[in-house]
Coordinates of C-alpha atoms in Angstrom, one line a residue:
Q1 CA 29.3 16.0 -3.1
V2 CA 26.2 14.1 -4.0
Q3 CA 24.4 12.7 -0.9
L4 CA 21.2 10.6 -0.8
V5 CA 19.6 9.7 2.5
E6 CA 16.7 7.3 2.6
S7 CA 14.2 7.1 5.5
G8 CA 10.8 5.6 6.2
G9 CA 11.6 1.9 6.2
G10 CA 10.3 -0.5 8.9
F11 CA 8.0 -3.4 9.6
V12 CA 4.6 -3.5 8.0
Q13 CA 1.8 -6.1 7.8
P14 CA 0.6 -7.5 4.4
G15 CA -1.9 -5.1 2.9
G16 CA -0.4 -2.1 4.7
S17 CA 1.3 1.0 3.5
R18 CA 4.6 2.8 3.9
R19 CA 6.1 6.0 2.5
L20 CA 9.8 6.2 1.9
S21 CA 11.7 9.5 1.5
C22 CA 15.0 10.3 0.0
A23 CA 16.7 13.6 0.8
A24 CA 19.2 14.7 -1.8
S25 CA 22.0 17.2 -1.8
G26 CA 25.1 18.2 -3.7
F27 CA 23.5 18.7 -7.1
T28 CA 20.7 20.7 -8.8
F29 CA 17.9 18.3 -7.8
S30 CA 15.2 19.5 -10.2
N31 CA 17.5 18.9 -13.2
Y32 CA 17.8 15.2 -12.8
A33 CA 15.6 12.1 -12.9
M34 CA 15.5 10.0 -9.8
N35 CA 15.0 6.3 -9.3
W36 CA 14.0 3.9 -6.5
Y37 CA 15.6 0.4 -6.6
R38 CA 15.2 -2.5 -4.2
Q39 CA 17.2 -5.6 -3.4
A40 CA 15.5 -8.6 -1.7
P41 CA 17.5 -11.2 0.2
G42 CA 19.4 -13.4 -2.3
K43 CA 18.2 -11.5 -5.3
E44 CA 19.7 -8.8 -7.6
R45 CA 18.9 -5.2 -7.2
E46 CA 16.0 -4.2 -9.4
L47 CA 14.5 -0.9 -10.6
V48 CA 11.2 -0.2 -8.9
A49 CA 10.2 3.3 -10.1
F50 CA 11.5 6.3 -12.1
I51 CA 10.5 10.0 -12.2
T52 CA 11.8 12.8 -14.5
G53 CA 13.3 15.9 -13.1
A54 CA 10.1 18.0 -13.3
G55 CA 8.0 15.1 -12.2
G56 CA 6.0 15.0 -15.3
R57 CA 6.7 11.4 -16.3
T58 CA 7.0 8.2 -14.2
N59 CA 7.5 4.6 -14.8
Y60 CA 7.2 1.5 -12.7
A61 CA 8.2 -2.2 -12.5
N62 CA 5.3 -4.4 -13.4
S63 CA 5.5 -6.0 -10.0
V64 CA 4.6 -2.7 -8.3
K65 CA 2.4 -1.0 -10.9
G66 CA -0.9 0.2 -9.4
R67 CA 0.4 -0.2 -5.8
F68 CA 3.4 2.1 -5.6
T69 CA 3.6 5.8 -6.5
I70 CA 6.8 7.8 -7.0
S71 CA 6.7 11.6 -6.5
R72 CA 9.1 14.4 -5.8
D73 CA 9.2 17.8 -4.1
N74 CA 11.8 19.9 -5.9
A75 CA 11.5 22.7 -3.3
K76 CA 12.6 20.2 -0.6
N77 CA 15.1 18.2 -2.8
T78 CA 13.2 15.0 -1.8
V79 CA 11.8 12.1 -3.7
Y80 CA 9.2 9.8 -2.2
L81 CA 7.9 6.3 -2.8
Q82 CA 4.4 5.7 -1.5
M83 CA 3.8 1.9 -1.2
N84 CA 0.3 0.5 -0.8
S85 CA -1.1 -3.0 -0.6
L86 CA 2.3 -4.3 0.4
K87 CA 3.0 -8.0 0.0
P88 CA 5.6 -10.2 1.7
E89 CA 7.5 -10.2 -1.6
D90 CA 8.0 -6.5 -1.3
T91 CA 10.4 -7.1 1.5
A92 CA 13.7 -5.6 0.5
V93 CA 16.2 -2.9 1.1
Y94 CA 15.0 0.1 -0.9
Y95 CA 17.6 2.4 -2.4
C96 CA 17.4 5.9 -3.8
N97 CA 19.4 6.4 -7.0
A98 CA 20.5 9.6 -8.8
P99 CA 22.0 9.4 -12.3
V100 CA 24.0 12.7 -12.3
D101 CA 26.3 13.6 -15.2
G102 CA 27.1 10.1 -16.1
M103 CA 27.6 8.8 -12.6
F104 CA 25.2 6.7 -10.6
Y105 CA 24.9 7.7 -6.9
W106 CA 23.3 5.6 -4.2
G107 CA 22.0 6.1 -0.8
K108 CA 22.6 3.5 2.0
G109 CA 19.1 2.1 1.7
T110 CA 16.3 1.6 4.1
L111 CA 14.8 -1.9 5.0
V112 CA 11.2 -2.6 4.5
T113 CA 9.9 -5.9 6.0
V114 CA 6.4 -7.0 5.1
S115 CA 5.3 -9.9 7.3
S116 CA 2.4 -11.0 9.5

């Protein structure tokens, strides 16, 4: 079955950086696009970044464009989210998402807290 396991969350000061990882299993990873979402306290879950299966195309929410970079290593079945110049409003639980054959699969999320 499809499994997604996020890691890399934690506490970071404003202006700092953090790299999130999502290890995927249970499907042919390189055949599918991957997404990172986030959900801040009291807010709806929002799409942060998208990457195609081969990694040739990416897209970002306007709020993170220029600061976050999504990438993937298909040999390791892992997708990454490099987050730079973090702001307090980036505080959220970050979720890895895999749209596979008409189903949306989610990891359990990893919490990123940006605070001084």
